[in-house]
Amino acid sequence: MHLIDAHQHYWRTDRGDYAWLRDADASLQRDFLPADLAAQRIAAGVAGSVLVQAAATEAETRYLFELARADRSILGVVGWVDFEAPDVAARIRPLVRDGDGLLLGLRPMAQDHPDPDWLARPALDAAFDCLQEHDLAFDALVRPPQLPALQQRLRRERELRVVLDHAGKPDIAHDRFDDWAPRIRELAELPKVCCKFSGLLTELAPGMPARALDHWVDHLFACFGPGRLIWGSDWPVLTLRSSYAHWLELARAFAHRHAPHALERIFSRNALAFYRPRRAPDFLDAAGDIP
């Protein structure tokens, strides 16, 4: 089976713009670069990955372009721009130009915004217009309280390609399934919304077994089906709970239970069809449409 990792990060701490790292677990407060993952990625058979921003700066997005130019396994970059900036279109256009095909999408770090309704604000309209003008994807990094605002936004942005990062970051540790599940079901009714099958292990409380995810994963497959779920590792954040190989093995077991004939979709084709990278891996001539 061909494998694409649709969600991973690299960072170099001396760049100084990873504000969230100051409060993160000490194990994450170091550099994580392509050489640190290469052996694990190759051993797992992952042919390429989508590199996702980890700092709220345009400078970091340009740094990720540099990494992608030096490492062909990086298929493209999901970057950052200030969605509320009055000149947001003038900020996005140079990133598109300078990325020269590497910029696949944008991700504001909405989960950190104090206003749960932020994504629905009219002040963000110009940013979303520009995303669609340049055929860029939108990575929605939100928590359950922000899902209603995301849904409001997407009802207005019917043509936007959007993927929900980490299944909307459900509060699995406190078993708040009912706060999350109905909103996921409503969001999944919008046909252009995909969902990343990623980031779930780190939502477990310390000591919780992986089988505690069963109920949550069942719901994701019931709502999105194999045609709109996209596997990602969320490495190196993943290392807080597990190894790259273990999460891949666990995710494959979940997917095999729910959709044994659609593993290629979940673990590669859906990612390629959603992000449309110019730098396609060798095993495909073209991404094609999501089946």
XYZ file of C-alpha atoms in Angstrom:
291
model
C 0.000 0.000 0.000
C 1.254 3.476 -0.866
C 1.489 5.919 2.039
C 1.328 9.716 2.297
C 1.571 11.520 5.625
C -0.848 14.435 5.304
C 0.119 16.178 8.528
C 3.556 16.558 10.040
C 5.759 19.325 11.376
C 9.399 20.343 11.466
C 10.763 23.166 13.589
C 14.062 24.738 14.601
C 13.727 26.340 17.993
C 16.385 29.021 17.558
C 14.155 30.693 14.979
C 12.265 32.031 17.990
C 8.678 32.204 16.697
C 7.174 29.042 18.230
C 5.493 30.800 21.129
C 3.390 27.784 22.090
C 6.518 25.679 22.678
C 7.340 27.659 25.835
C 4.417 25.955 27.585
C 4.727 22.608 25.819
C 6.143 19.407 27.225
C 9.916 19.619 27.589
C 10.385 16.744 25.154
C 9.095 18.967 22.333
C 11.334 21.927 23.155
C 14.106 20.925 20.774
C 14.689 20.838 17.033
C 12.726 18.380 14.912
C 14.080 18.331 11.356
C 13.907 16.036 8.307
C 16.937 14.025 9.368
C 15.213 13.206 12.664
C 12.273 11.554 10.921
C 13.818 10.140 7.746
C 14.676 6.669 9.042
C 11.267 6.176 10.664
C 9.423 7.507 7.622
C 11.361 5.293 5.210
C 10.958 2.231 7.439
C 7.209 2.855 7.529
C 7.085 3.110 3.731
C 5.811 6.695 3.701
C 6.634 8.153 0.290
C 5.903 11.799 1.024
C 4.371 14.220 3.459
C 2.535 17.514 3.768
C 4.403 19.904 6.040
C 2.108 22.008 8.249
C 2.970 25.306 9.919
C 3.770 25.378 13.616
C 4.375 29.126 14.094
C 2.050 32.060 13.496
C 4.447 33.886 11.178
C 4.941 34.215 7.458
C 8.665 33.835 8.100
C 8.118 30.269 9.270
C 6.142 29.489 6.122
C 9.111 30.649 4.059
C 11.407 28.528 6.230
C 9.231 25.510 5.431
C 9.638 26.299 1.725
C 13.409 26.098 2.257
C 13.083 22.694 3.893
C 10.855 21.468 1.080
C 13.319 22.608 -1.571
C 16.035 20.604 0.168
C 13.943 17.476 0.793
C 11.916 15.942 -2.033
C 9.856 13.869 0.401
C 8.031 17.093 1.370
C 5.217 17.360 -1.187
C 4.160 20.833 -0.107
C 3.471 23.236 2.718
C 0.403 24.405 4.611
C 1.475 27.853 5.747
C 0.236 30.734 7.877
C -0.923 34.269 7.264
C -2.814 36.745 9.440
C -6.384 36.222 8.232
C -7.515 39.522 9.786
C -4.803 41.684 8.224
C -6.307 44.525 6.120
C -3.801 43.652 3.386
C -4.276 39.887 3.641
C -4.502 39.398 -0.135
C -1.224 41.255 -0.580
C 0.329 38.905 1.984
C -0.967 35.695 0.415
C 0.045 36.490 -3.165
C 3.805 36.704 -2.457
C 3.665 33.432 -0.530
C 2.003 31.768 -3.504
C 4.590 33.273 -5.839
C 7.621 32.505 -3.690
C 6.436 29.001 -2.897
C 6.411 28.270 -6.643
C 3.910 25.455 -6.276
C 4.906 24.405 -2.761
C 2.149 26.359 -0.969
C -0.801 23.966 -0.790
C -2.940 25.701 1.812
C -3.126 27.993 4.820
C -3.881 27.424 8.474
C -4.631 30.176 10.980
C -4.177 28.785 14.487
C -7.844 29.267 15.311
C -7.732 26.901 18.283
C -5.742 29.540 20.175
C -8.157 32.417 19.529
C -10.136 33.440 22.642
C -13.314 34.128 20.633
C -14.980 30.812 19.672
C -16.843 32.642 16.898
C -13.696 34.074 15.317
C -13.861 32.035 12.115
C -17.311 33.413 11.308
C -16.232 37.067 11.525
C -16.763 39.102 8.322
C -13.250 40.501 8.814
C -11.945 37.171 7.538
C -13.935 37.226 4.293
C -11.095 38.681 2.216
C -8.720 35.926 3.353
C -11.135 33.198 2.367
C -11.799 34.899 -0.970
C -8.068 34.939 -1.649
C -7.683 31.284 -0.671
C -10.203 30.316 -3.314
C -8.751 32.713 -5.874
C -5.428 30.858 -5.618
C -6.995 27.391 -5.249
C -5.484 26.902 -1.804
C -6.831 24.513 0.783
C -7.907 25.554 4.275
C -6.740 23.545 7.286
C -9.182 24.088 10.134
C -7.347 23.812 13.448
C -10.206 24.079 15.913
C -11.570 22.630 19.115
C -15.210 21.558 19.667
C -16.445 24.993 20.894
C -15.268 26.493 17.581
C -17.020 23.971 15.337
C -20.286 26.003 15.076
C -18.371 29.061 13.799
C -16.498 26.870 11.325
C -19.797 25.515 10.084
C -21.157 29.050 9.662
C -18.087 29.987 7.641
C -18.320 26.945 5.412
C -21.973 27.520 4.646
C -20.828 30.802 3.075
C -17.753 29.315 1.405
C -19.342 26.480 -0.528
C -16.428 25.997 -2.953
C -13.666 26.087 -0.348
C -11.568 22.947 0.049
C -11.367 22.388 3.800
C -9.945 19.708 6.019
C -10.651 19.439 9.734
C -7.356 18.929 11.527
C -7.166 16.138 14.099
C -10.905 15.454 13.925
C -11.630 18.773 15.639
C -9.494 17.883 18.683
C -12.193 16.153 20.744
C -11.837 16.073 24.514
C -11.265 12.337 24.710
C -9.466 12.553 28.037
C -12.676 13.721 29.754
C -15.012 11.614 27.561
C -16.913 14.648 26.248
C -18.214 12.732 23.269
C -21.624 14.421 23.264
C -20.016 17.872 22.984
C -18.245 16.800 19.804
C -20.169 14.099 17.960
C -23.304 16.030 16.855
C -21.196 18.937 15.573
C -18.991 16.559 13.593
C -22.053 14.964 12.066
C -23.395 18.372 10.990
C -20.045 19.428 9.580
C -19.737 16.208 7.606
C -23.029 16.984 5.869
C -21.129 19.641 3.904
C -19.778 17.648 0.945
C -16.437 19.434 0.475
C -15.294 18.943 4.080
C -12.604 16.318 4.686
C -11.208 15.227 8.046
C -7.710 14.321 9.129
C -7.390 10.951 10.787
C -4.640 12.256 13.039
C -3.886 13.729 16.439
C -6.153 11.373 18.381
C -3.585 9.639 20.568
C -2.438 12.914 22.084
C -6.006 13.629 23.197
C -5.941 10.583 25.479
C -5.314 11.121 29.164
C -2.051 9.629 30.446
C -2.529 5.909 30.958
C -5.652 5.630 28.801
C -5.409 2.651 26.424
C -5.656 3.071 22.653
C -8.931 1.110 22.672
C -10.510 4.189 24.300
C -10.460 5.695 20.803
C -12.836 3.100 19.368
C -16.052 5.058 19.905
C -14.568 8.242 18.459
C -13.077 6.547 15.414
C -16.366 4.726 14.760
C -18.067 8.114 14.592
C -15.506 9.549 12.179
C -15.962 6.671 9.763
C -19.746 6.863 10.080
C -19.733 10.586 9.296
C -16.984 11.004 6.697
C -16.531 7.522 5.305
C -13.305 6.372 3.650
C -13.634 8.913 0.836
C -13.090 11.951 3.082
C -10.738 10.722 5.810
C -7.047 11.566 5.384
C -4.333 9.951 7.496
C -1.624 12.039 9.128
C 0.952 11.413 11.824
C 1.086 14.810 13.582
C 4.762 14.048 14.211
C 6.543 15.196 16.371
C 3.599 16.122 18.622
C 2.723 12.438 18.286
C 5.855 11.552 20.264
C 4.129 12.698 23.450
C 2.121 9.456 23.352
C 3.531 7.100 20.749
C 5.983 6.358 17.981
C 5.478 7.032 14.286
C 5.320 3.298 13.519
C 2.855 2.525 16.306
C 0.354 5.211 15.318
C 0.529 4.086 11.686
C -0.064 0.483 12.725
C -2.967 1.479 14.957
C -4.535 3.712 12.297
C -4.269 0.954 9.715
C -6.001 -1.445 12.096
C -8.849 1.040 12.633
C -9.183 1.640 8.899
C -9.058 -2.071 8.095
C -11.907 -2.677 10.513
C -14.109 0.008 8.951
C -13.071 0.124 5.295
C -10.733 -2.734 4.360
C -11.115 -2.069 0.634
C -10.344 1.652 0.890
C -6.975 1.775 2.643
C -5.280 3.326 -0.389
C -7.759 6.200 -0.252
C -7.308 6.923 3.435
C -3.526 6.589 3.479
C -2.573 8.255 0.204
C -5.067 9.069 -2.537
C -7.351 11.282 -0.461
C -4.414 13.425 0.646
C -3.150 13.850 -2.908
C -6.593 14.612 -4.285
C -7.308 17.132 -1.538
C -4.008 19.032 -1.524
C -3.209 18.681 -5.255
C 0.573 18.936 -4.893
C 2.586 19.618 -8.020
C 5.332 17.494 -6.535
C 3.560 14.144 -6.781
C 5.249 11.036 -5.395
C 6.678 8.555 -7.859
C 3.925 6.000 -7.423
C 1.250 8.219 -9.010
C 1.257 10.106 -12.261
C -1.535 12.364 -11.028
C -3.541 12.770 -7.858
C -6.922 12.286 -9.474
C -10.217 13.018 -7.793
C -11.291 11.701 -4.427
C -13.096 8.432 -5.317
